[in-house]
Amino acid sequence: MADMEGLEFGKSDFVLLDEVTMEQFMENLKLRFEKGRIYTYIGEVVVSVNPYRRMEIYGKDRVDAYRGRELYENPPHLFAVADAAYKAMKRRAKDTCIVISGESGAGKTEASKYIMQYIAAITNPSQRAEVESVKNVLLKSNCVLEAFGNAKTKRNDNSSRFGKYMDINFNFNGDPTGGHINNYLLEKSRVVQQQEGERNFHSFYQLLRGGSHDSFHLQSDPSAYAYTKEGTAAITSINDHSSHKAVMSALGVIGFSKQEILSINQTLASILHLGNVQFESDGESVHVLDVDVVDSIAKLTATDPDKVMKSLLYRTVATGGGEVIEKGHTEAEARSGRDAFSKALYERLFGWIVGRINSVIEVKDYNPVLHGKNTVIGVLDIYGFEIFDNNSFEQFCINYCNEKLQQLFIELILQQEQSEYNREGIQWQHIEYFNNQIIVDLVEQPHKGIISILDEACLSVGKVTDTMFLDSMDIKLAKHPHYSSRKLSPADKSMDFQKHFRIRHYAGDVTYSVEGFLDKNRDLLFQDFKRLMYHSSNPVMKEMWPDGQLGITEVTKRPLTAATLFKNSIIALVEKLACKEPYYVRCIKPNEQKSPLLFDDARCQHQVAYLGLLENVMVRRAGFAYRQPYARFLQRYKMTCEYTWPNHLMDSDREAVEAIVKQHGFQDDVAYGHTKLFVRTPRSLFTLEQERAALIPILVLFLQKVWRGALARMRCRRMKAIYAIMGCFKRYKVKVHFWEVEQRFANVRNMADYGKSVKWPTPPAALTGFHAITVTLHRRWWARQMVKKIPPSDMPEIRAKVAALTALGGERRDCGLIRAWERDYLANVRDCPESSSGFVRFSRELRNKDQYSQVLFSGFCRMVNWFNKSTDRGVLVTDKCVYKLEPRKRFKVLKRISLDALTGLSVTSGDDQMVALHTSTQHDFLLCLQRGQLSPNQDRVGELVGTLVDHFTRVQKRPFSVSVCPSNIRLHMWGKPKAVTVETKVGQTNADFKKSRGGFVLWVPVH
């Protein structure tokens, strides 16, 4: 529990007073004010005393302290009642409202701003952009409405001169999604006249002292204008220049366009200029003294100057026969028309601004099915009870409004409380209280009330004066206990004959002057002004005057009077508040001097009395602080009792609730009604809330465990099903693949190419490896079938070609695989017709001598001798030796090397026929094979490579190294390393070796 206030600050709740008397109530209220404790509870009602100074009790730390806490956990504060309203709305999905009441200067406007700031601070923790936008507009709207609807009065520097009720809409998450503002009875008479020491609306002074003057033809001095000069001498704490910047910024944030803001300022400027229009009569007609002022008004309103002048001086009237005539004004009528036009301009502007704000903040595209229940918190900030030296029509309407709100307070807090106890059969002490229904009926009762008498006088034919209206009231209300006048009470000299009447309000007696009642109720404005503004070329101003489109001769229904309109709107407001769960802030003004130190006992006691606070305390003390239907109480607290969790087995919910109460030991602090449980003190409820709050995390963890287990089991079953389906599908795909392969390769044995041209189907992923093996097996089978067709005599050539293909690995451009390999080219008559017979005789002799069994390869070549010269030679490779022959000397053997001494060979990757035979003695053979007569373009390098590799691997059973060099061949000749490169040369007919710096160069012809 949060730290509570000590006894040195008095009782934080008036319900805790030792005795409920006016003396103790006032003593406690004064003590808390002097100690800086401006808030005190009466149960759930907050009593607020205006401190007339800035207090550091509204920061983020205070917001965090009151967020989500119960009323009785923290010291009294506005944030507590705001949080209570928010919790009730969010927890129970119930619409709530906060009614802020009190007289002018008691701090209602500031209270409403702090409540709005708190709601904005505790909502939208996820910082969603659309919600932040709504919050910003709702907060900024206060700044704009204060500028255009507030003014300095004798009692208050920032007095609301209109009533404001704001609905804030919330989604199911508790985040604001929009809102709506209703305004009531703007005091438009203030535009043209203010009492001494008071000012016009703030907006005029802000424009003059903070706006651009040249574009509006204005001066910065308010005393230069008739409508603002009265307030020039008034001392105020408001900085008009900085306020103007704040208002312009707020308009931009809300969404007003630059053109709309310009139109607002133009309207204000035109009103100021209208006040300076002076009239003069020459006996026959009326003229305007300063025509330039009219021109300025026309420019600002985007209308024709002649039409403006005509509207000010004449009135267009349609006769019964349809004839239209122009009637000139008298000087008094012109001034009256000018003032009525000014008031109407400002009233229409204010209404348009409120409507424009509503269009921005209204809930858009709301669907209860998709977005859940839309709940509302209403905040009512309306003018307080007013008693001035001169009370007119405006004070009459304002005080009537306060009577209606007091009646609502009585019904909801006092009558409802007592009637609920009686209905539920709860024994308690009956409290006497004043019911102001008799005063409400005096004002609004049909045919008998003051508003009905006033409307009847306004609608009467002929000239009816304010005095006649007073006489009519004196006749019809003579016996009413709350109405009097000088005529009915001749001895009361505080009232004048034919001028004053008095109503005994719940807040005190108020004397009203009837002067101007009829005119203000009729709210007359000549149709010429409406048509003038409707035809303005400024679309914003035209939008404010839709009724100006009617023609002169068009007959319209007589509009409702100002009093009736106000009465209807207040009745609708009360009905709207009555359907919500109310929370009250009762504001008290401590003194008339606006001093933070002075506490006027008599002044405060009067306010306590007419606000009914003492009766409120008595009702709360005699009654119960908390009541709830059994089902709802059980639903909220059943987890705190072992007999009711999770569900009880008792005969009724009441028995289950009794079990909860007994387990916690609250039997002496509760009463059982027919349908509800009543809890006397908040402490008992707080104990239940604490225990519930401690159990909620445990229950949440339990529910999370159960739900996560359910999700895991669902996920497991789903995965099993998925794997079963996947397994069946994979098996199906495997079978389909086998069926497809079987179908495609069913007849390959009878095909000419044994299925080589058949396209394999794409295998499923599971058969990728198996498919590769199957393709390899088919290729081997296909190769086997091909090999079976080869004659045995061709097998040595086939094996040699395979060996060449394997050894060269496709790195050489041509291996001669597509031709027949002759091997012994020196003995071939077609290749060497001139020398073949001699070589045959030589080879026969050499076979007998060296006992070799076969010739592996023979052919002509170009070789390098001991003197590094290139000469023509013959090469003979047998299964025993490699021979270097001299063809010109009947193939004389120049050099013989055992085949066992060969370790490998090197060739290039090009088309040249150069071969380097490497030996173990580092006496390598470097030769370039020469093509014979069979074909001048035959490649014989591949044949030599394949023959040697096949012989070494098959016969000698040892590897034979083959190197394919892309650039040059490295070898050893006579024990020395050499490098041989291949280069082309223009004009070269046959390949030939030339000595180079590092070895040799094989020059080859350019193809």
GROMACS .gro file of N, CA and C in nm, residues 843-941:
model
  297
  843SER      N    1   6.276  -5.450  -8.952
  843SER     CA    2   6.206  -5.486  -8.829
  843SER      C    3   6.208  -5.637  -8.806
  844ARG      N    4   6.211  -5.718  -8.919
  844ARG     CA    5   6.216  -5.863  -8.904
  844ARG      C    6   6.348  -5.903  -8.843
  845GLU      N    7   6.454  -5.836  -8.894
  845GLU     CA    8   6.585  -5.866  -8.841
  845GLU      C    9   6.598  -5.825  -8.695
  846LEU      N   10   6.546  -5.707  -8.666
  846LEU     CA   11   6.555  -5.656  -8.529
  846LEU      C   12   6.472  -5.741  -8.431
  847ARG      N   13   6.359  -5.798  -8.481
  847ARG     CA   14   6.277  -5.884  -8.395
  847ARG      C   15   6.354  -6.010  -8.359
  848ASN      N   16   6.423  -6.065  -8.462
  848ASN     CA   17   6.500  -6.186  -8.436
  848ASN      C   18   6.614  -6.160  -8.340
  849LYS      N   19   6.669  -6.039  -8.349
  849LYS     CA   20   6.785  -6.005  -8.267
  849LYS      C   21   6.743  -5.973  -8.123
  850ASP      N   22   6.642  -5.886  -8.106
  850ASP     CA   23   6.604  -5.839  -7.971
  850ASP      C   24   6.489  -5.918  -7.910
  851GLN      N   25   6.434  -6.008  -7.987
  851GLN     CA   26   6.330  -6.096  -7.937
  851GLN      C   27   6.209  -6.020  -7.878
  852TYR      N   28   6.165  -5.913  -7.943
  852TYR     CA   29   6.040  -5.846  -7.897
  852TYR      C   30   5.924  -5.913  -7.965
  853SER      N   31   5.812  -5.906  -7.906
  853SER     CA   32   5.695  -5.979  -7.956
  853SER      C   33   5.603  -5.893  -8.044
  854GLN      N   34   5.597  -5.763  -8.018
  854GLN     CA   35   5.508  -5.678  -8.100
  854GLN      C   36   5.559  -5.536  -8.106
  855VAL      N   37   5.517  -5.469  -8.213
  855VAL     CA   38   5.548  -5.326  -8.231
  855VAL      C   39   5.430  -5.246  -8.173
  856LEU      N   40   5.463  -5.159  -8.078
  856LEU     CA   41   5.358  -5.076  -8.020
  856LEU      C   42   5.330  -4.952  -8.103
  857PHE      N   43   5.435  -4.892  -8.158
  857PHE     CA   44   5.417  -4.771  -8.239
  857PHE      C   45   5.545  -4.748  -8.318
  858SER      N   46   5.529  -4.695  -8.442
  858SER     CA   47   5.645  -4.654  -8.524
  858SER      C   48   5.601  -4.542  -8.614
  859GLY      N   49   5.696  -4.456  -8.649
  859GLY     CA   50   5.664  -4.346  -8.736
  859GLY      C   51   5.782  -4.252  -8.752
  860PHE      N   52   5.770  -4.166  -8.855
  860PHE     CA   53   5.874  -4.065  -8.876
  860PHE      C   54   5.852  -3.952  -8.776
  861CYS      N   55   5.966  -3.884  -8.743
  861CYS     CA   56   5.958  -3.772  -8.648
  861CYS      C   57   6.075  -3.679  -8.669
  862ARG      N   58   6.065  -3.565  -8.603
  862ARG     CA   59   6.173  -3.466  -8.602
  862ARG      C   60   6.232  -3.468  -8.462
  863MET      N   61   6.368  -3.489  -8.453
  863MET     CA   62   6.433  -3.500  -8.324
  863MET      C   63   6.548  -3.402  -8.314
  864VAL      N   64   6.594  -3.381  -8.191
  864VAL     CA   65   6.710  -3.296  -8.164
  864VAL      C   66   6.828  -3.388  -8.133
  865ASN      N   67   6.944  -3.366  -8.202
  865ASN     CA   68   7.060  -3.451  -8.182
  865ASN      C   69   7.152  -3.397  -8.075
  866TRP      N   70   7.273  -3.461  -8.065
  866TRP     CA   71   7.368  -3.420  -7.963
  866TRP      C   72   7.414  -3.278  -7.980
  867PHE      N   73   7.406  -3.230  -8.099
  867PHE     CA   74   7.458  -3.095  -8.129
  867PHE      C   75   7.345  -2.991  -8.133
  868ASN      N   76   7.234  -3.031  -8.072
  868ASN     CA   77   7.118  -2.941  -8.064
  868ASN      C   78   7.065  -2.904  -8.202
  869LYS      N   79   7.085  -2.992  -8.294
  869LYS     CA   80   7.035  -2.971  -8.428
  869LYS      C   81   6.911  -3.057  -8.447
  870SER      N   82   6.821  -3.008  -8.532
  870SER     CA   83   6.698  -3.079  -8.559
  870SER      C   84   6.717  -3.162  -8.684
  871THR      N   85   6.688  -3.294  -8.676
  871THR     CA   86   6.704  -3.384  -8.789
  871THR      C   87   6.585  -3.475  -8.799
  872ASP      N   88   6.563  -3.536  -8.918
  872ASP     CA   89   6.458  -3.634  -8.940
  872ASP      C   90   6.502  -3.768  -8.888
  873ARG      N   91   6.420  -3.831  -8.811
  873ARG     CA   92   6.450  -3.961  -8.758
  873ARG      C   93   6.324  -4.047  -8.761
  874GLY      N   94   6.344  -4.175  -8.728
  874GLY     CA   95   6.234  -4.267  -8.710
  874GLY      C   96   6.231  -4.312  -8.566
  875VAL      N   97   6.112  -4.341  -8.516
  875VAL     CA   98   6.098  -4.389  -8.380
  875VAL      C   99   6.021  -4.520  -8.385
  876LEU      N  100   6.073  -4.615  -8.310
  876LEU     CA  101   6.010  -4.746  -8.303
  876LEU      C  102   5.995  -4.781  -8.156
  877VAL      N  103   5.872  -4.812  -8.119
  877VAL     CA  104   5.840  -4.849  -7.981
  877VAL      C  105   5.789  -4.992  -7.983
  878THR      N  106   5.864  -5.082  -7.917
  878THR     CA  107   5.823  -5.221  -7.906
  878THR      C  108   5.791  -5.251  -7.761
  879ASP      N  109   5.756  -5.377  -7.738
  879ASP     CA  110   5.725  -5.414  -7.601
  879ASP      C  111   5.851  -5.433  -7.517
  880LYS      N  112   5.972  -5.414  -7.580
  880LYS     CA  113   6.097  -5.425  -7.508
  880LYS      C  114   6.174  -5.295  -7.502
  881CYS      N  115   6.180  -5.218  -7.614
  881CYS     CA  116   6.267  -5.100  -7.622
  881CYS      C  117   6.201  -4.991  -7.704
  882VAL      N  118   6.265  -4.876  -7.691
  882VAL     CA  119   6.234  -4.762  -7.775
  882VAL      C  120   6.358  -4.735  -7.858
  883TYR      N  121   6.341  -4.730  -7.994
  883TYR     CA  122   6.455  -4.719  -8.083
  883TYR      C  123   6.450  -4.585  -8.155
  884LYS      N  124   6.570  -4.523  -8.165
  884LYS     CA  125   6.588  -4.402  -8.247
  884LYS      C  126   6.657  -4.446  -8.374
  885LEU      N  127   6.593  -4.426  -8.493
  885LEU     CA  128   6.640  -4.482  -8.620
  885LEU      C  129   6.682  -4.371  -8.715
  886GLU      N  130   6.777  -4.412  -8.803
  886GLU     CA  131   6.821  -4.321  -8.910
  886GLU      C  132   6.759  -4.373  -9.039
  887PRO      N  133   6.654  -4.309  -9.093
  887PRO     CA  134   6.585  -4.362  -9.211
  887PRO      C  135   6.672  -4.362  -9.336
  888ARG      N  136   6.764  -4.270  -9.341
  888ARG     CA  137   6.845  -4.261  -9.463
  888ARG      C  138   6.952  -4.367  -9.469
  889LYS      N  139   6.979  -4.436  -9.362
  889LYS     CA  140   7.079  -4.543  -9.359
  889LYS      C  141   7.011  -4.676  -9.327
  890ARG      N  142   6.902  -4.704  -9.397
  890ARG     CA  143   6.827  -4.827  -9.386
  890ARG      C  144   6.788  -4.855  -9.241
  891PHE      N  145   6.741  -4.742  -9.179
  891PHE     CA  146   6.686  -4.749  -9.045
  891PHE      C  147   6.786  -4.802  -8.943
  892LYS      N  148   6.904  -4.750  -8.953
  892LYS     CA  149   7.010  -4.786  -8.859
  892LYS      C  150   6.967  -4.741  -8.718
  893VAL      N  151   6.990  -4.825  -8.619
  893VAL     CA  152   6.957  -4.793  -8.480
  893VAL      C  153   7.059  -4.697  -8.426
  894LEU      N  154   7.017  -4.577  -8.397
  894LEU     CA  155   7.109  -4.477  -8.341
  894LEU      C  156   7.108  -4.483  -8.188
  895LYS      N  157   6.994  -4.521  -8.131
  895LYS     CA  158   6.987  -4.525  -7.984
  895LYS      C  159   6.877  -4.622  -7.945
  896ARG      N  160   6.908  -4.697  -7.840
  896ARG     CA  161   6.814  -4.796  -7.790
  896ARG      C  162   6.793  -4.771  -7.640
  897ILE      N  163   6.671  -4.763  -7.598
  897ILE     CA  164   6.638  -4.742  -7.456
  897ILE      C  165   6.538  -4.849  -7.417
  898SER      N  166   6.564  -4.913  -7.305
  898SER     CA  167   6.471  -5.015  -7.256
  898SER      C  168   6.338  -4.950  -7.219
  899LEU      N  169   6.234  -5.022  -7.250
  899LEU     CA  170   6.101  -4.969  -7.220
  899LEU      C  171   6.082  -4.952  -7.069
  900ASP      N  172   6.154  -5.033  -6.993
  900ASP     CA  173   6.143  -5.022  -6.848
  900ASP      C  174   6.200  -4.891  -6.797
  901ALA      N  175   6.290  -4.826  -6.877
  901ALA     CA  176   6.351  -4.700  -6.833
  901ALA      C  177   6.255  -4.582  -6.850
  902LEU      N  178   6.146  -4.599  -6.924
  902LEU     CA  179   6.050  -4.489  -6.941
  902LEU      C  180   5.969  -4.470  -6.812
  903THR      N  181   5.956  -4.344  -6.771
  903THR     CA  182   5.878  -4.311  -6.651
  903THR      C  183   5.749  -4.236  -6.683
  904GLY      N  184   5.740  -4.180  -6.801
  904GLY     CA  185   5.621  -4.105  -6.839
  904GLY      C  186   5.647  -4.026  -6.963
  905LEU      N  187   5.550  -3.944  -6.998
  905LEU     CA  188   5.565  -3.858  -7.115
  905LEU      C  189   5.488  -3.729  -7.091
  906SER      N  190   5.523  -3.625  -7.169
  906SER     CA  191   5.456  -3.497  -7.163
  906SER      C  192   5.416  -3.454  -7.302
  907VAL      N  193   5.297  -3.400  -7.315
  907VAL     CA  194   5.247  -3.344  -7.441
  907VAL      C  195   5.186  -3.207  -7.411
  908THR      N  196   5.158  -3.132  -7.514
  908THR     CA  197   5.093  -3.003  -7.498
  908THR      C  198   4.944  -3.021  -7.518
  909SER      N  199   4.869  -2.915  -7.486
  909SER     CA  200   4.723  -2.919  -7.503
  909SER      C  201   4.680  -2.871  -7.641
  910GLY      N  202   4.777  -2.838  -7.728
  910GLY     CA  203   4.743  -2.788  -7.860
  910GLY      C  204   4.735  -2.896  -7.965
  911ASP      N  205   4.743  -2.855  -8.093
  911ASP     CA  206   4.735  -2.948  -8.207
  911ASP      C  207   4.871  -2.999  -8.251
  912ASP      N  208   4.978  -2.947  -8.194
  912ASP     CA  209   5.113  -2.990  -8.236
  912ASP      C  210   5.134  -3.137  -8.200
  913GLN      N  211   5.236  -3.198  -8.261
  913GLN     CA  212   5.262  -3.341  -8.245
  913GLN      C  213   5.386  -3.367  -8.161
  914MET      N  214   5.422  -3.275  -8.074
  914MET     CA  215   5.541  -3.287  -7.992
  914MET      C  216   5.513  -3.379  -7.873
  915VAL      N  217   5.611  -3.470  -7.848
  915VAL     CA  218   5.603  -3.562  -7.736
  915VAL      C  219   5.740  -3.565  -7.668
  916ALA      N  220   5.742  -3.563  -7.537
  916ALA     CA  221   5.866  -3.576  -7.459
  916ALA      C  222   5.855  -3.703  -7.377
  917LEU      N  223   5.944  -3.805  -7.410
  917LEU     CA  224   5.945  -3.930  -7.335
  917LEU      C  225   6.047  -3.917  -7.224
  918HIS      N  226   5.999  -3.928  -7.100
  918HIS     CA  227   6.086  -3.911  -6.984
  918HIS      C  228   6.143  -4.045  -6.942
  919THR      N  229   6.275  -4.044  -6.911
  919THR     CA  230   6.345  -4.167  -6.870
  919THR      C  231   6.398  -4.150  -6.730
  920SER      N  232   6.427  -4.262  -6.671
  920SER     CA  233   6.483  -4.260  -6.536
  920SER      C  234   6.627  -4.212  -6.533
  921THR      N  235   6.695  -4.212  -6.649
  921THR     CA  236   6.836  -4.170  -6.657
  921THR      C  237   6.849  -4.022  -6.692
  922GLN      N  238   6.734  -3.950  -6.702
  922GLN     CA  239   6.731  -3.808  -6.736
  922GLN      C  240   6.791  -3.782  -6.875
  923HIS      N  241   6.780  -3.884  -6.965
  923HIS     CA  242   6.813  -3.866  -7.107
  923HIS      C  243   6.683  -3.880  -7.183
  924ASP      N  244   6.603  -3.773  -7.177
  924ASP     CA  245   6.468  -3.779  -7.233
  924ASP      C  246   6.469  -3.767  -7.383
  925PHE      N  247   6.365  -3.827  -7.447
  925PHE     CA  248   6.346  -3.817  -7.591
  925PHE      C  249   6.256  -3.697  -7.619
  926LEU      N  250   6.298  -3.606  -7.706
  926LEU     CA  251   6.213  -3.495  -7.751
  926LEU      C  252   6.190  -3.513  -7.899
  927LEU      N  253   6.068  -3.534  -7.940
  927LEU     CA  254   6.038  -3.561  -8.079
  927LEU      C  255   5.908  -3.496  -8.119
  928CYS      N  256   5.896  -3.472  -8.247
  928CYS     CA  257   5.771  -3.417  -8.304
  928CYS      C  258   5.729  -3.513  -8.413
  929LEU      N  259   5.620  -3.586  -8.394
  929LEU     CA  260   5.573  -3.686  -8.489
  929LEU      C  261   5.535  -3.620  -8.620
  930GLN      N  262   5.570  -3.689  -8.729
  930GLN     CA  263   5.538  -3.639  -8.863
  930GLN      C  264   5.428  -3.723  -8.924
  931ARG      N  265   5.335  -3.655  -8.990
  931ARG     CA  266   5.223  -3.724  -9.051
  931ARG      C  267   5.266  -3.780  -9.187
  932GLY      N  268   5.213  -3.898  -9.220
  932GLY     CA  269   5.250  -3.962  -9.346
  932GLY      C  270   5.150  -3.931  -9.456
  933GLN      N  271   5.133  -4.032  -9.546
  933GLN     CA  272   5.048  -4.012  -9.663
  933GLN      C  273   4.901  -4.040  -9.634
  934LEU      N  274   4.874  -4.114  -9.527
  934LEU     CA  275   4.734  -4.147  -9.501
  934LEU      C  276   4.648  -4.022  -9.484
  935SER      N  277   4.699  -3.931  -9.409
  935SER     CA  278   4.626  -3.804  -9.388
  935SER      C  279   4.723  -3.701  -9.336
  936PRO      N  280   4.726  -3.588  -9.404
  936PRO     CA  281   4.823  -3.485  -9.361
  936PRO      C  282   4.785  -3.421  -9.228
  937ASN      N  283   4.661  -3.442  -9.178
  937ASN     CA  284   4.615  -3.375  -9.055
  937ASN      C  285   4.589  -3.473  -8.941
  938GLN      N  286   4.639  -3.595  -8.954
  938GLN     CA  287   4.618  -3.693  -8.848
  938GLN      C  288   4.691  -3.653  -8.720
  939ASP      N  289   4.620  -3.676  -8.605
  939ASP     CA  290   4.685  -3.657  -8.476
  939ASP      C  291   4.731  -3.794  -8.427
  940ARG      N  292   4.862  -3.811  -8.411
  940ARG     CA  293   4.917  -3.940  -8.371
  940ARG      C  294   4.968  -3.938  -8.226
  941VAL      N  295   4.962  -3.820  -8.164
  941VAL     CA  296   5.006  -3.811  -8.024
  941VAL      C  297   4.914  -3.893  -7.936
   0.00000   0.00000   0.00000
